[in-house]
Short mmCIF file of C-alpha atoms and ligand atoms in Angstrom, two decimals:
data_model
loop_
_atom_site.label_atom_id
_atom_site.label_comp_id
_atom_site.label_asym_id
_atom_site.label_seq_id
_atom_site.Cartn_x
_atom_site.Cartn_y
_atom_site.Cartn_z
CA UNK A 26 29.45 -42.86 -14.80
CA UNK A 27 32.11 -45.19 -13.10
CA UNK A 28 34.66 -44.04 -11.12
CA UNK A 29 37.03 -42.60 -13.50
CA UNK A 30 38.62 -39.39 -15.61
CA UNK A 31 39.02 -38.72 -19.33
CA UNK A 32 41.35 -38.06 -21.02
CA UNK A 33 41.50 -36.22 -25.03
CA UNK A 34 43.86 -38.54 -27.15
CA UNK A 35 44.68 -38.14 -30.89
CA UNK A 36 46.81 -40.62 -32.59
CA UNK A 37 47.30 -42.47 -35.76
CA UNK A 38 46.34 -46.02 -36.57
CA UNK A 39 49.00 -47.46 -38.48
CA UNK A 40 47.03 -50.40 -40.71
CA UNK A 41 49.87 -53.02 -41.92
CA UNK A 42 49.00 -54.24 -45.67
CA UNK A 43 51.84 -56.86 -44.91
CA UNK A 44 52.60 -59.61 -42.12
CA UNK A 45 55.77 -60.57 -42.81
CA UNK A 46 58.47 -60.03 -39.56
CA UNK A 47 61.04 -57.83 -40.36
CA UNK A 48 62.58 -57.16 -36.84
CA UNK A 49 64.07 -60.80 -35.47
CA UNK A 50 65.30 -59.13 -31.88
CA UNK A 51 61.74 -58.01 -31.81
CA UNK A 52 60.05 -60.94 -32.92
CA UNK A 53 62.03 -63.35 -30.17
CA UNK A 54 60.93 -61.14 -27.72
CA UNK A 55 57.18 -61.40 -28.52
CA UNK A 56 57.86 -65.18 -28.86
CA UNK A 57 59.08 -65.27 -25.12
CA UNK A 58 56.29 -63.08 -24.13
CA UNK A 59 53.62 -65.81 -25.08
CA UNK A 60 55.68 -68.28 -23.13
CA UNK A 61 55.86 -66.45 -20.29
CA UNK A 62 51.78 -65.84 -20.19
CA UNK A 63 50.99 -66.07 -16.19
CA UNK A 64 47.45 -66.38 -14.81
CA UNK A 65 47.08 -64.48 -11.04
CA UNK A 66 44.19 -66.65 -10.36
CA UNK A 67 46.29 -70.04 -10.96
CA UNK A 68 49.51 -69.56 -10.58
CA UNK A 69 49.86 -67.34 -6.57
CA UNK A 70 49.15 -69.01 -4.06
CA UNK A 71 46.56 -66.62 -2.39
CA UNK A 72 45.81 -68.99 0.78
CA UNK A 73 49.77 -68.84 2.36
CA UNK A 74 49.13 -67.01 5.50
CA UNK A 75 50.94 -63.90 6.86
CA UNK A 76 53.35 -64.35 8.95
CA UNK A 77 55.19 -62.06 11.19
CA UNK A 78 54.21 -59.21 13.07
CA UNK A 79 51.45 -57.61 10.30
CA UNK A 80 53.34 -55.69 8.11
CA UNK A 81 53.40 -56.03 4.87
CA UNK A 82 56.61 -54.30 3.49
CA UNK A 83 60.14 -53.73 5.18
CA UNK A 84 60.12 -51.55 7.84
CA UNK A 85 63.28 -50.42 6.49
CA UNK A 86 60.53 -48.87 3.35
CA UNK A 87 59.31 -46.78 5.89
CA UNK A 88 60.06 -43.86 5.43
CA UNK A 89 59.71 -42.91 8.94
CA UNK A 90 61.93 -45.83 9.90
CA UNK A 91 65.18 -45.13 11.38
CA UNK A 92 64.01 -41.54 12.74
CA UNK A 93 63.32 -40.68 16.19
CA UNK A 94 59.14 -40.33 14.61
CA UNK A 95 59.51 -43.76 14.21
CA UNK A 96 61.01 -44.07 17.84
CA UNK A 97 58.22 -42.54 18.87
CA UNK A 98 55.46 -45.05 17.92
CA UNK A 99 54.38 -48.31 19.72
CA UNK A 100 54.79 -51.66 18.07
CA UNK A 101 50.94 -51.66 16.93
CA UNK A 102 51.32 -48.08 15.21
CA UNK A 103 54.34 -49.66 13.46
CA UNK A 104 52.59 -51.86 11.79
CA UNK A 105 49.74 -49.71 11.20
CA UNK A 106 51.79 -47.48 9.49
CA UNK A 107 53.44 -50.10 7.45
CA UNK A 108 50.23 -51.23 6.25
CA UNK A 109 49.89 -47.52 5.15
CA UNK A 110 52.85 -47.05 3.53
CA UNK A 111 52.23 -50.37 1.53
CA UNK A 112 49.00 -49.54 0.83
CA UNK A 113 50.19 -46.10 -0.68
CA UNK A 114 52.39 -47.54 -2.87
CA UNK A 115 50.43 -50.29 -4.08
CA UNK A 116 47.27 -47.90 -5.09
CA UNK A 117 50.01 -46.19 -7.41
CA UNK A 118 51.02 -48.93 -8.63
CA UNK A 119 47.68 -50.53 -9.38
CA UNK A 120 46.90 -47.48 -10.65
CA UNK A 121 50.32 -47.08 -12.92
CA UNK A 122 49.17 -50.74 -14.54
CA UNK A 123 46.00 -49.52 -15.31
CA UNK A 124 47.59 -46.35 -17.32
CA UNK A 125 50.53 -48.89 -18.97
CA UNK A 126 47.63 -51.21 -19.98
CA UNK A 127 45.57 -48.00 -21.60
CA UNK A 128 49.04 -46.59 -23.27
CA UNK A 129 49.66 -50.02 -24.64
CA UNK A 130 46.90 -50.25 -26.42
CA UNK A 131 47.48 -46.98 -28.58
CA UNK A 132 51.02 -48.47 -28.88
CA UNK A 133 49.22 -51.51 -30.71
CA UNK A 134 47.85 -48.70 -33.32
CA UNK A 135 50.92 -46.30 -33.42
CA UNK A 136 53.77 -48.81 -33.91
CA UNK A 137 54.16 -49.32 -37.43
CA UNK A 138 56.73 -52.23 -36.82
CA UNK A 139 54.76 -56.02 -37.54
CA UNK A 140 56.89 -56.98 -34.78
CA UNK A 141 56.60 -54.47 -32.07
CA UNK A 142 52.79 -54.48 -32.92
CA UNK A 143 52.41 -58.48 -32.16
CA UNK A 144 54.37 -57.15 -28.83
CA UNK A 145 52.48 -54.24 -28.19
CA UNK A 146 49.52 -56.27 -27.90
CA UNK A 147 51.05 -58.74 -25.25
CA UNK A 148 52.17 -55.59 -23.12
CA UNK A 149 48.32 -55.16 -23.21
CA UNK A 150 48.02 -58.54 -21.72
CA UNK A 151 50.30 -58.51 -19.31
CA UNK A 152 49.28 -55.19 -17.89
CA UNK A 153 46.01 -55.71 -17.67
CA UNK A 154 47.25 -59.43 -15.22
CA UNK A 155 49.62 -56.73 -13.42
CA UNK A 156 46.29 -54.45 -12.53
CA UNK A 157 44.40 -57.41 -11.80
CA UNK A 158 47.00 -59.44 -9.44
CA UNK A 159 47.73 -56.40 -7.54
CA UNK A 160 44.22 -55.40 -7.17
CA UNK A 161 43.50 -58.88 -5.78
CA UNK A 162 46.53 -58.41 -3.57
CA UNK A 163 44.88 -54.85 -2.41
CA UNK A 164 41.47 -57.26 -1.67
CA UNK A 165 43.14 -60.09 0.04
CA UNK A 166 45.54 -58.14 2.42
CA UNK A 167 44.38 -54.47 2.71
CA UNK A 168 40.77 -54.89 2.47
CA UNK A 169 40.12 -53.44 -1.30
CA UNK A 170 41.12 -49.56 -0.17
CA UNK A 171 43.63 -47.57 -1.90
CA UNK A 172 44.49 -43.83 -2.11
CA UNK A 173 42.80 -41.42 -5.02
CA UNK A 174 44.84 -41.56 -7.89
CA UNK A 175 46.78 -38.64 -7.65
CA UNK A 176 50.05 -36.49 -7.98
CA UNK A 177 52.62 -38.01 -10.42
CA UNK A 178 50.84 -40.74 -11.58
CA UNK A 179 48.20 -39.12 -13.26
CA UNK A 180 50.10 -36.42 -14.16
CA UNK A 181 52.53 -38.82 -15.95
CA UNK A 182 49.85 -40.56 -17.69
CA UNK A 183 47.62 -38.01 -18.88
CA UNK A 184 50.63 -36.49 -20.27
CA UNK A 185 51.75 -39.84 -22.24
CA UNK A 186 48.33 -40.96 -23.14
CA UNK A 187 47.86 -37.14 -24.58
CA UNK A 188 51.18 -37.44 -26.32
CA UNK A 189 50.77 -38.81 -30.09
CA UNK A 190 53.98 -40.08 -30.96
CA UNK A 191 54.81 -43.42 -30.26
CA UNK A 192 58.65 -43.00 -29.34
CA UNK A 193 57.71 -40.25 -26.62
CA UNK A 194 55.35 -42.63 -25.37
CA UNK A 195 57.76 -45.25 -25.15
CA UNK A 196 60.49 -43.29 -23.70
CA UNK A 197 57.92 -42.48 -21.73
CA UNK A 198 56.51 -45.98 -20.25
CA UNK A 199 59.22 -48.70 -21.33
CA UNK A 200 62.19 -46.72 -20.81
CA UNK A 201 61.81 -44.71 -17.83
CA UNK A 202 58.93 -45.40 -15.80
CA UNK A 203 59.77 -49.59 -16.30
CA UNK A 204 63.18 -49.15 -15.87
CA UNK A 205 61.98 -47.91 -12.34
CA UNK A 206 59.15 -50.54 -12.08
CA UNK A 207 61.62 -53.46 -12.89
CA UNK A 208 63.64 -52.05 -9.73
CA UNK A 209 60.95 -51.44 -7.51
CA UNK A 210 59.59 -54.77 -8.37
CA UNK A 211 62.91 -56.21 -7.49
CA UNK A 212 63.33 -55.00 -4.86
CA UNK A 213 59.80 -55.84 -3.07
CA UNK A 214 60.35 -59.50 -4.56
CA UNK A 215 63.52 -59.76 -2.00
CA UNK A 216 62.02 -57.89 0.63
CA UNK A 217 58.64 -57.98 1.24
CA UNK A 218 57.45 -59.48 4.69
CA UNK A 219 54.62 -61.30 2.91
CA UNK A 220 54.85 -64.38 0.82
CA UNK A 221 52.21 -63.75 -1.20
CA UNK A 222 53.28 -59.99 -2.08
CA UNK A 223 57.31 -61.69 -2.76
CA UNK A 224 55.28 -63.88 -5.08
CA UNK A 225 53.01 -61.53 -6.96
CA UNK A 226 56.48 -59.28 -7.30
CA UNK A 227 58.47 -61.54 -8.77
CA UNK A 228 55.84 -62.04 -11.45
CA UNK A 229 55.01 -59.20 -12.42
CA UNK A 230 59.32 -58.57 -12.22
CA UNK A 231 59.60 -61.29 -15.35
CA UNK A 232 57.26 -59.09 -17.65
CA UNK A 233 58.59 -55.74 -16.78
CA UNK A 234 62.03 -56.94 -17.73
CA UNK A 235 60.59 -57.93 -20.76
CA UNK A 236 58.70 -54.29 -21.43
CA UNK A 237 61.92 -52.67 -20.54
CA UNK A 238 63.50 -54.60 -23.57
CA UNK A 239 60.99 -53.42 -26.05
CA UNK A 240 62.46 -49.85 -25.61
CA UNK A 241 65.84 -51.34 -26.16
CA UNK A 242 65.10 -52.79 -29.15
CA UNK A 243 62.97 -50.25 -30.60
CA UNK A 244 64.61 -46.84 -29.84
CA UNK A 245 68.35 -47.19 -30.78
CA UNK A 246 68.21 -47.11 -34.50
CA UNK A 247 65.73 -44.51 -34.31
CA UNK A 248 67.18 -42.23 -31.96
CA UNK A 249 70.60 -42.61 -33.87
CA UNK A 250 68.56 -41.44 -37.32
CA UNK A 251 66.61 -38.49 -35.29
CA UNK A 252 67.10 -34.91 -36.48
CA UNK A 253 68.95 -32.49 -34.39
CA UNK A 254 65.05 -31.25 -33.98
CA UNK A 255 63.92 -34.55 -33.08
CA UNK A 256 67.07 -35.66 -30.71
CA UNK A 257 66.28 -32.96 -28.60
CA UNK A 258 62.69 -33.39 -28.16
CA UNK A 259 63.47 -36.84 -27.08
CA UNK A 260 66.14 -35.76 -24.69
CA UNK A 261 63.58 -33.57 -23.25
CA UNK A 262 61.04 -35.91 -22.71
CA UNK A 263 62.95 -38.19 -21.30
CA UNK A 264 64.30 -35.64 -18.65
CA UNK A 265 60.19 -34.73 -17.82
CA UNK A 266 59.82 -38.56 -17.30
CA UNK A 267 62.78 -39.09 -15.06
CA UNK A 268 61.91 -35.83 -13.08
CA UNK A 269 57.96 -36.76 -13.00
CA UNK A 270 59.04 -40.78 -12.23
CA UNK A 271 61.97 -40.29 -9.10
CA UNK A 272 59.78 -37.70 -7.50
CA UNK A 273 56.30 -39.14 -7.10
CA UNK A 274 57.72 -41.93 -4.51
CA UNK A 275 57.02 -40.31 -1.28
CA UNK A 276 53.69 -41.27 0.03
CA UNK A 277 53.00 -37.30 1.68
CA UNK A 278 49.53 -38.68 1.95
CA UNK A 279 50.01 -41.18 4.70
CA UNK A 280 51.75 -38.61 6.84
CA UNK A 281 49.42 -36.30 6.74
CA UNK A 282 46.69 -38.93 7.92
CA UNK A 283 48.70 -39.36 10.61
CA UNK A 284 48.97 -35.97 11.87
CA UNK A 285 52.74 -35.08 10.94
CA UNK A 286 52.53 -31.15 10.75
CA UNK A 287 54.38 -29.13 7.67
CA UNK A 288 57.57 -28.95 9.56
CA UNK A 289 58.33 -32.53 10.89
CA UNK A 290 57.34 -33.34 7.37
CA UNK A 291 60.07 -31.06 6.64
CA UNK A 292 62.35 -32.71 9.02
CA UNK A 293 61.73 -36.20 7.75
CA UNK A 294 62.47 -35.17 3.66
CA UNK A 295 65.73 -33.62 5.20
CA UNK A 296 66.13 -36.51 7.05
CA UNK A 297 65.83 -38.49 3.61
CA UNK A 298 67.85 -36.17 1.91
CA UNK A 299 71.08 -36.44 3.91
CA UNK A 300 70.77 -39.86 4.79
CA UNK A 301 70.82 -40.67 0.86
CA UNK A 302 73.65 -38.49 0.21
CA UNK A 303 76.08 -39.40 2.70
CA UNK A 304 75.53 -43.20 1.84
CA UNK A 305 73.94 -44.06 4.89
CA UNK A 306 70.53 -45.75 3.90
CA UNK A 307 69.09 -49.02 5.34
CA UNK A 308 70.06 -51.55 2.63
CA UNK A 309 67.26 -52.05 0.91
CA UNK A 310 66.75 -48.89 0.07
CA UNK A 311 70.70 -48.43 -0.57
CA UNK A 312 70.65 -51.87 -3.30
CA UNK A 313 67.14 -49.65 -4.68
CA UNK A 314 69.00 -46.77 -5.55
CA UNK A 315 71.85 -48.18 -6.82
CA UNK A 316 69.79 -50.81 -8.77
CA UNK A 317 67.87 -47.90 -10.16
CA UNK A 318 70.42 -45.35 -10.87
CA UNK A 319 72.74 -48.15 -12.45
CA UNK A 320 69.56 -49.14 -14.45
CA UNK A 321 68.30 -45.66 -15.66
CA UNK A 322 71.60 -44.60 -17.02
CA UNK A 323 72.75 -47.92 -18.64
CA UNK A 324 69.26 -47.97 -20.70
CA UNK A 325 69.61 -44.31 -21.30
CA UNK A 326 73.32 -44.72 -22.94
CA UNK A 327 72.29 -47.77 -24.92
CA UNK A 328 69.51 -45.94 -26.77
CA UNK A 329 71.71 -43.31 -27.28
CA UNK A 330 70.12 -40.07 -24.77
CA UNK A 331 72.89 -39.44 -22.82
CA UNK A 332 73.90 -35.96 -24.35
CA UNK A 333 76.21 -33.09 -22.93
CA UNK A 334 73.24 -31.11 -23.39
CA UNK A 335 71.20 -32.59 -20.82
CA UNK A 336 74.14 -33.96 -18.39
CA UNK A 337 73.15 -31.45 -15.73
CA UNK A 338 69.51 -31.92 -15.56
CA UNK A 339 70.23 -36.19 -15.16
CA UNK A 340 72.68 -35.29 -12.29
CA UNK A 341 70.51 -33.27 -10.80
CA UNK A 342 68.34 -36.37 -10.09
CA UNK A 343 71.58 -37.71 -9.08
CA UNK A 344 72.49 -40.34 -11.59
CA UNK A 345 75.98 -40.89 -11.82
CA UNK A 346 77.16 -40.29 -15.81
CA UNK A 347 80.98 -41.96 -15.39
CA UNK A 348 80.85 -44.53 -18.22
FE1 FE2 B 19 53.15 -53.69 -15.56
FE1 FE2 B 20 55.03 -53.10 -17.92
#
């Protein structure tokens, strides 16, 4: 068997008797999603060279960067480690495409919507070009190697592919986990050293927006009509998701491989800690946060899962509730 895991799904095919659109918002959106159809063996340009010193990423990314670890290492184990890092985060997100592209294609069955089902099926699309481009990133600039799937990723999509209701799946994948990938994606678009990674980022950027807007469109009305029941199972979810999403971002693996014991490891996460509470990140990482945070609890409010009842728990992540 190939490389792989399974994973026990049962859901409900919703079979349409009629075609008709019913949902304009939704129906524009699908409309721009056919325009915006990419192909990542046309349209990159996979020959522009690397410049710079090797790295692929900021060093500001790092998280190592900016401590006296990082201090510590010569120019070439800079780089190495940047490589790394990159690496580390691209295998999740490789990895996280591959799950979107598998959960999207339940969506297709579980939506009842005409519209969101003509969408659902061009979130399959465009996942599947995300997996591909950024495994032919992985090829052309880190030799085809990434890191087991793992940790928070898995976790995350086991759970959601598991799940048989199509609004936890969605607040799930469109609402939380894109909402981070459309800032994460951002971000690497500005700052990458490498062209080609800028390029593939900005991309893959223009459909995640576009993914994010499907939960705007779709969850509103039907959050507003949920049962008390109901409202708080979404509110729930959505609090696993956000917990499960902000902390799978620290690639532990990588420092491990490169001998950091249990309590420099414990330095370096206090390190992080501090440095993001008293404001004092590099500025990448500062516009990430704040690009994020801003993001998470704008789309949160708008499809109405900002409660009293689960204030604490979204603070406790750190987002920032002040309308
Ligand atoms: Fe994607
Ligand atoms: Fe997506």
């Amino acid at each position: 068997m190939s490389n792989g895991h399974q994973v026990e799904t049962r859901n409900t095919a919703h079979f349409r008797h009629d075609y008709a659109s019913e949902q304009p918002d939704l129906r524009r959106l699908y409309e721009q999603a056919k325009i915006d159809q990419w192909n990542a063996a046309r349209d990159i340009d996979w020959s522009a060279p690397l410049d710079g010193d090797g790295g692929l990423i900021a060093d500001d990314l790092v998280d190592l960067h900016g401590t006296r670890f990082w201090d510590g290492l010569s120019a070439a184990d800079r780089i190495e480690l940047n490589r790394r890092v990159t690496r580390w985060r691209l295998s999740t997100l490789v990895q996280g495409e591959h799950g979107a592209m598998l959960l999207c294609s339940q969506l297709v069955n579980c939506v009842e919507g005409q519209d969101a089902k003509l969408f659902q099926s061009t979130q399959v699309a465009d996942e599947a070009r995300h997996n591909e481009v950024l495994q032919r990133y992985i090829d052309l600039r880190l030799e085809g190697t990434t890191y087991p799937l793992g940790g928070n990723v898995k976790e995350i999509f086991d759970t959601l592919l598991g799940t048989s209701s199509w609004y936890l799946k969605t607040i799930g994948l469109q609402l939380v986990a894109e909402t981070f990938a459309v800032s994460l994606f951002r971000m690497l678009a500005e700052s990458s050293k490498d062209a080609v990674l800028r390029q593939v980022c900005r991309r893959i950027l223009q459909d995640e927006a576009r993914h994010m807007g499907f939960a705007m469109l779709s969850l509103p009305a039907l959050v507003a009509e949920a049962t008390e029941a109901e409202h708080r199972e979404m509110e729930d979810f959505a609090v696993w998701a956000l917990g499960r999403t902000l902390a799978g971002t620290f690639p532990l693996a990588v420092y491990q491989e490169i001998g950091m014991s249990r309590a420099e490891l414990d330095e370096l996460k206090q390190f992080r800690r501090e440095r993001a509470a008293g404001g004092d990140e590099t500025a990448f990482r500062k516009y990430f946060r704040r690009d994020l945070h801003d993001g998470l609890v704008r789309n949160l409010r708008k499809v109405g899962l900002i409660t009293d009842r689960i204030a604490p728990s979204l603070q406790s992540f750190g987002l920032k509730l002040a309308a």
